[in-house]
């Protein structure tokens, strides 16, 4: 019989986590596929019952998305245009069944290079909130994710929320896979653009599935910043964008194609957001 | 804070239930094992297939990914709760539209759709696709499922079954459909006697390895389980070699000293459900010594022998030669040539292999998924050293087959366990086990040249194909023989040489998969036909019609053909062809990254075994009480033989289909109707059913002395026979009781007449052929190489349409598999053993499909009918490839046409 804990108070959860050796679960959409067994081996700490772990709240300092918030919660939430990329990504996570169970916190802690949620969160300058009995720390998402299946989550620590500063602009997200649903990305791109008077004032761009962890593209962002929207397409350039990527060749695509498709997708996404802003 | 709850209070289908369960057990397992709600199916245990979808507080989730504890305090709804009294509108719509074929995905589809309709009562097509995108279906191509969901609320009443003499041609619901939409269908994993032991297999993690067991006795004693190996099988007197073609039988049920493929079973472990649920097999006492695996068929000849008896790694060769191919090509005005490479393709039925075995008296009974109960009976008897009559096979509903469930898989394993333990034993393959250890479509490397004269007539063709047949024979010989017979396509090819070789490797066993190698070969021939039309500057459809086989023509085997329907199929595509080309041209004129194109391809396919006997026998009886019983031994794996065979029999006999009671299949109850394979059941079993119906009718007419066109009425205990001269009556109770408990009975066999093939492949390999042609319209993203198939118009000559709805279902489902083969399906041994790395089309990947049913009667087929089941897949991939080329210039010669391959081909074409 699995030792199973589903505390309602964060403090209780942190006490359990502190003792170590527990599997932290939320939606279980990554944990069950990793085993052939009919039950997850314990001890298990289920964080979905903790007060405040699920839901999206706004304050003067920005937005807080509880770690146990599901993708369905996110895609149905009333969020400003800067979150359009995140909401679009939520729709592309697996299937409706997965979106109803899978959580944003689980997606980050699972740390797949192809995690659908990460590129859009990077464009929103996301931070993660990490709690332990020793206290709470905040960390930029791109610091937190260190490699495939690797994060800076310390023993005894729980990821409790994703924190987003007040951000402006319009977001977007495109995913490329070999079929329509239930597909792991070949490449995906997210962007958030702040457009004023026909010019891109700020660009936040990220690419997923083309490096060990999804990445922001500082050189490409710089090249785009200040551009008139009519010139945006020509500013997305392989020689600027691709040095920030390190794609691999696998069963889904080869490395060259990945880098190429990320460039094409990013150009399309940026042009699309610009056209929408102009319309 | 909660710790270790053992009693969990659930609310399932509106009723409170208490279960004692590990809180982190999969909800699917608790529903099926503890609550007996086996309508929720488990296809992958990974959220990849959606068959286990249930509603939690109205929201669809995969019950395999949901720990049972997460359902506490929430309402769980399963298919059993959809409509406790009768059927919901949605379930009725599924029945009416033919949305369930094998039925294994149906519960998941129904629950996902129920979740959608509760929130969005009148959804759009794209909303339906979004909602169903998480449930995979391998049979239907999704068209009828989506139509069914869209029809809810305005679908009208169910139609009555047709009257006497009007069954053939009627669009009736499948006769076995109810259980498929209400969750009651019993698949291989759904039945076991109380207390049945659980069997799991120890499998090779290596492609090639010898092995030695350690202390089995100590290991099993410490765990309260029993371990059986090939040695136990030999002790029973079994011959540890099985195979679908007896002269080639070479596969052990349990490997003896060497495993020749990854996933090959070497031992089974048997124990109680409780013990087996918790057991860790990773410390099973076995030592592996890896061998260098032979993986590449191109270098396999001369490499280490995969099987010592076949030192050169050649399983068999196939050959058809007519005229002089070299001379024909030499005389041609234009010659086109190509080399095409195709991948391993996985059947990916949603039901992993499953079944249960028990001993009844001195008979071993096996109830498991299968396409071939009598072949299973033969194989199990040989493997376990039993006389054939002491093995009974009861086919469970098969949750998809497509060829792979023709070979035995777990039947000998559970049979061995049941014999040696004396207890009922059950087994369910995991998705990974299923994908590792069962058969695949042969990967092929094929080269061909085809020549035409200046007028556009084919002058000759040369074809060579190398087929990777994997570690064991399975259906490799059939593929090697079918391909040369069919590689010409349905076109008059006067000078022809086609040679094939099936080569052993340590890859997965390649076996039967819808089309037996012909879908691969069709790619080569149809790609070349586009090349030749271009060289001639001829319209591609006109070129095909010019060369299409006509009635009375001889095939490449020298067989004179009758009832040839290929030109009728191509002619039926003419209107759409003109429109599609105009549409694509108009679209492309606007410029942009997307370009549209149109492609064509044809098929022909012989129904039944290749120049070998394959009889079916059907029994039809009437009891003294007036029950009309059809013993129908053809396994219906979703394609519809239960319905089609009955429709044929009903009209042959002259009684309404509603009066028929279906019995079987079951080797104890039904005569042998052969395997569900080779597109043979409508033709072969259908004809046996027709002959049985006619024979019984003759008996009835003779007893009443009425004319051939008399009307029959079965009314309780009497049959009334009416003709122009008056009425006669048979009182059934007055007739003597005959065999099998019937007072009137007919049992007829039919074996399609064929002639053996000589060393040049000349003869008459099939009695009946079917024909078809597909027109694909695609859109290619020129910057990304992504292909979207927009529309497929599919004309198929069925000879006589027995049931248009079932025929459409075959066409739509075959196209889905052909589309998958063309664009996304590539099984990589050791790498894609799940349904998220191995991709099959989802509800969002399918084009609009327009089936066109053509009837060019076959003189041999029952009521003119021809087979269809495999034909439907053959033209799809080449039609799509030709459309890709038309759109983009890209000539893709390695399947699947993944985006990076298409883009590379676009770039190559642009240089």
PDB file of N, CA, C and O in Angstrom, chain B residues 308-335:
ATOM      1  N   UNK B 308      19.680 -20.682 -37.766  1.00  0.00           N
ATOM      2  CA  UNK B 308      20.726 -21.556 -38.302  1.00  0.00           C
ATOM      3  C   UNK B 308      20.252 -22.306 -39.544  1.00  0.00           C
ATOM      4  O   UNK B 308      21.021 -22.549 -40.477  1.00  0.00           O
ATOM      5  N   UNK B 309      18.933 -22.639 -39.567  1.00  0.00           N
ATOM      6  CA  UNK B 309      18.405 -23.425 -40.690  1.00  0.00           C
ATOM      7  C   UNK B 309      18.366 -22.607 -41.977  1.00  0.00           C
ATOM      8  O   UNK B 309      18.190 -23.161 -43.059  1.00  0.00           O
ATOM      9  N   UNK B 310      18.450 -21.300 -41.865  1.00  0.00           N
ATOM     10  CA  UNK B 310      18.432 -20.457 -43.075  1.00  0.00           C
ATOM     11  C   UNK B 310      19.718 -19.633 -43.075  1.00  0.00           C
ATOM     12  O   UNK B 310      19.729 -18.459 -42.719  1.00  0.00           O
ATOM     13  N   UNK B 311      20.795 -20.308 -43.482  1.00  0.00           N
ATOM     14  CA  UNK B 311      22.137 -19.770 -43.274  1.00  0.00           C
ATOM     15  C   UNK B 311      22.352 -18.449 -43.996  1.00  0.00           C
ATOM     16  O   UNK B 311      23.123 -17.599 -43.539  1.00  0.00           O
ATOM     17  N   UNK B 312      21.668 -18.261 -45.146  1.00  0.00           N
ATOM     18  CA  UNK B 312      21.900 -17.027 -45.903  1.00  0.00           C
ATOM     19  C   UNK B 312      20.929 -15.918 -45.501  1.00  0.00           C
ATOM     20  O   UNK B 312      20.918 -14.851 -46.129  1.00  0.00           O
ATOM     21  N   UNK B 313      20.109 -16.175 -44.498  1.00  0.00           N
ATOM     22  CA  UNK B 313      19.114 -15.204 -44.028  1.00  0.00           C
ATOM     23  C   UNK B 313      18.036 -14.905 -45.063  1.00  0.00           C
ATOM     24  O   UNK B 313      17.312 -13.917 -44.928  1.00  0.00           O
ATOM     25  N   UNK B 314      17.939 -15.761 -46.066  1.00  0.00           N
ATOM     26  CA  UNK B 314      16.837 -15.605 -47.028  1.00  0.00           C
ATOM     27  C   UNK B 314      15.707 -16.539 -46.607  1.00  0.00           C
ATOM     28  O   UNK B 314      15.892 -17.750 -46.532  1.00  0.00           O
ATOM     29  N   UNK B 315      14.552 -15.940 -46.313  1.00  0.00           N
ATOM     30  CA  UNK B 315      13.387 -16.761 -45.975  1.00  0.00           C
ATOM     31  C   UNK B 315      12.812 -17.372 -47.244  1.00  0.00           C
ATOM     32  O   UNK B 315      12.584 -18.573 -47.330  1.00  0.00           O
ATOM     33  N   UNK B 316      12.579 -16.551 -48.226  1.00  0.00           N
ATOM     34  CA  UNK B 316      11.980 -17.044 -49.464  1.00  0.00           C
ATOM     35  C   UNK B 316      12.087 -15.957 -50.525  1.00  0.00           C
ATOM     36  O   UNK B 316      12.371 -14.799 -50.218  1.00  0.00           O
ATOM     37  N   UNK B 317      11.875 -16.388 -51.769  1.00  0.00           N
ATOM     38  CA  UNK B 317      11.863 -15.448 -52.884  1.00  0.00           C
ATOM     39  C   UNK B 317      10.563 -15.599 -53.642  1.00  0.00           C
ATOM     40  O   UNK B 317       9.957 -16.671 -53.644  1.00  0.00           O
ATOM     41  N   UNK B 318      10.160 -14.529 -54.298  1.00  0.00           N
ATOM     42  CA  UNK B 318       8.951 -14.568 -55.116  1.00  0.00           C
ATOM     43  C   UNK B 318       9.280 -14.065 -56.512  1.00  0.00           C
ATOM     44  O   UNK B 318      10.230 -13.294 -56.709  1.00  0.00           O
ATOM     45  N   UNK B 319       8.494 -14.522 -57.484  1.00  0.00           N
ATOM     46  CA  UNK B 319       8.854 -14.205 -58.870  1.00  0.00           C
ATOM     47  C   UNK B 319       7.633 -14.327 -59.750  1.00  0.00           C
ATOM     48  O   UNK B 319       6.911 -15.322 -59.695  1.00  0.00           O
ATOM     49  N   UNK B 320       7.419 -13.333 -60.587  1.00  0.00           N
ATOM     50  CA  UNK B 320       6.443 -13.430 -61.670  1.00  0.00           C
ATOM     51  C   UNK B 320       7.111 -12.871 -62.916  1.00  0.00           C
ATOM     52  O   UNK B 320       7.627 -11.748 -62.905  1.00  0.00           O
ATOM     53  N   UNK B 321       7.126 -13.663 -63.969  1.00  0.00           N
ATOM     54  CA  UNK B 321       7.741 -13.234 -65.224  1.00  0.00           C
ATOM     55  C   UNK B 321       6.777 -13.538 -66.361  1.00  0.00           C
ATOM     56  O   UNK B 321       6.255 -14.651 -66.469  1.00  0.00           O
ATOM     57  N   UNK B 322       6.545 -12.528 -67.173  1.00  0.00           N
ATOM     58  CA  UNK B 322       5.726 -12.724 -68.362  1.00  0.00           C
ATOM     59  C   UNK B 322       6.353 -11.939 -69.511  1.00  0.00           C
ATOM     60  O   UNK B 322       6.717 -10.769 -69.315  1.00  0.00           O
ATOM     61  N   UNK B 323       6.484 -12.555 -70.664  1.00  0.00           N
ATOM     62  CA  UNK B 323       7.118 -11.872 -71.788  1.00  0.00           C
ATOM     63  C   UNK B 323       8.572 -11.571 -71.459  1.00  0.00           C
ATOM     64  O   UNK B 323       9.215 -12.282 -70.698  1.00  0.00           O
ATOM     65  N   UNK B 324       9.061 -10.480 -72.020  1.00  0.00           N
ATOM     66  CA  UNK B 324      10.467 -10.125 -71.861  1.00  0.00           C
ATOM     67  C   UNK B 324      10.545  -8.676 -71.394  1.00  0.00           C
ATOM     68  O   UNK B 324      10.416  -7.741 -72.188  1.00  0.00           O
ATOM     69  N   UNK B 325      10.732  -8.503 -70.106  1.00  0.00           N
ATOM     70  CA  UNK B 325      10.704  -7.157 -69.532  1.00  0.00           C
ATOM     71  C   UNK B 325      11.809  -6.284 -70.125  1.00  0.00           C
ATOM     72  O   UNK B 325      11.582  -5.108 -70.455  1.00  0.00           O
ATOM     73  N   UNK B 326      12.995  -6.874 -70.279  1.00  0.00           N
ATOM     74  CA  UNK B 326      14.115  -6.081 -70.791  1.00  0.00           C
ATOM     75  C   UNK B 326      13.821  -5.599 -72.210  1.00  0.00           C
ATOM     76  O   UNK B 326      14.065  -4.433 -72.555  1.00  0.00           O
ATOM     77  N   UNK B 327      13.264  -6.498 -73.017  1.00  0.00           N
ATOM     78  CA  UNK B 327      12.931  -6.105 -74.387  1.00  0.00           C
ATOM     79  C   UNK B 327      11.844  -5.034 -74.392  1.00  0.00           C
ATOM     80  O   UNK B 327      11.903  -4.073 -75.170  1.00  0.00           O
ATOM     81  N   UNK B 328      10.857  -5.204 -73.514  1.00  0.00           N
ATOM     82  CA  UNK B 328       9.776  -4.221 -73.433  1.00  0.00           C
ATOM     83  C   UNK B 328      10.296  -2.851 -73.041  1.00  0.00           C
ATOM     84  O   UNK B 328       9.889  -1.826 -73.605  1.00  0.00           O
ATOM     85  N   UNK B 329      11.208  -2.828 -72.088  1.00  0.00           N
ATOM     86  CA  UNK B 329      11.789  -1.547 -71.654  1.00  0.00           C
ATOM     87  C   UNK B 329      12.681  -0.980 -72.756  1.00  0.00           C
ATOM     88  O   UNK B 329      12.712   0.229 -72.997  1.00  0.00           O
ATOM     89  N   UNK B 330      13.409  -1.904 -73.457  1.00  0.00           N
ATOM     90  CA  UNK B 330      14.307  -1.467 -74.517  1.00  0.00           C
ATOM     91  C   UNK B 330      13.556  -0.812 -75.663  1.00  0.00           C
ATOM     92  O   UNK B 330      14.068   0.112 -76.313  1.00  0.00           O
ATOM     93  N   UNK B 331      12.348  -1.274 -75.906  1.00  0.00           N
ATOM     94  CA  UNK B 331      11.566  -0.751 -77.020  1.00  0.00           C
ATOM     95  C   UNK B 331      10.759   0.485 -76.645  1.00  0.00           C
ATOM     96  O   UNK B 331      10.070   1.057 -77.485  1.00  0.00           O
ATOM     97  N   UNK B 332      10.845   0.884 -75.388  1.00  0.00           N
ATOM     98  CA  UNK B 332       9.971   1.965 -74.918  1.00  0.00           C
ATOM     99  C   UNK B 332      10.436   3.326 -75.433  1.00  0.00           C
ATOM    100  O   UNK B 332      11.632   3.561 -75.627  1.00  0.00           O
ATOM    101  N   UNK B 333       9.475   4.209 -75.606  1.00  0.00           N
ATOM    102  CA  UNK B 333       9.796   5.600 -75.951  1.00  0.00           C
ATOM    103  C   UNK B 333      10.273   6.350 -74.709  1.00  0.00           C
ATOM    104  O   UNK B 333      11.106   7.250 -74.787  1.00  0.00           O
ATOM    105  N   UNK B 334       9.720   5.996 -73.577  1.00  0.00           N
ATOM    106  CA  UNK B 334      10.115   6.621 -72.313  1.00  0.00           C
ATOM    107  C   UNK B 334      10.206   5.535 -71.257  1.00  0.00           C
ATOM    108  O   UNK B 334       9.360   4.652 -71.204  1.00  0.00           O
ATOM    109  N   UNK B 335      11.231   5.637 -70.426  1.00  0.00           N
ATOM    110  CA  UNK B 335      11.354   4.718 -69.280  1.00  0.00           C
ATOM    111  C   UNK B 335      11.526   5.573 -68.031  1.00  0.00           C
ATOM    112  O   UNK B 335      12.325   6.520 -68.019  1.00  0.00           O
TER     113      UNK B 335
END
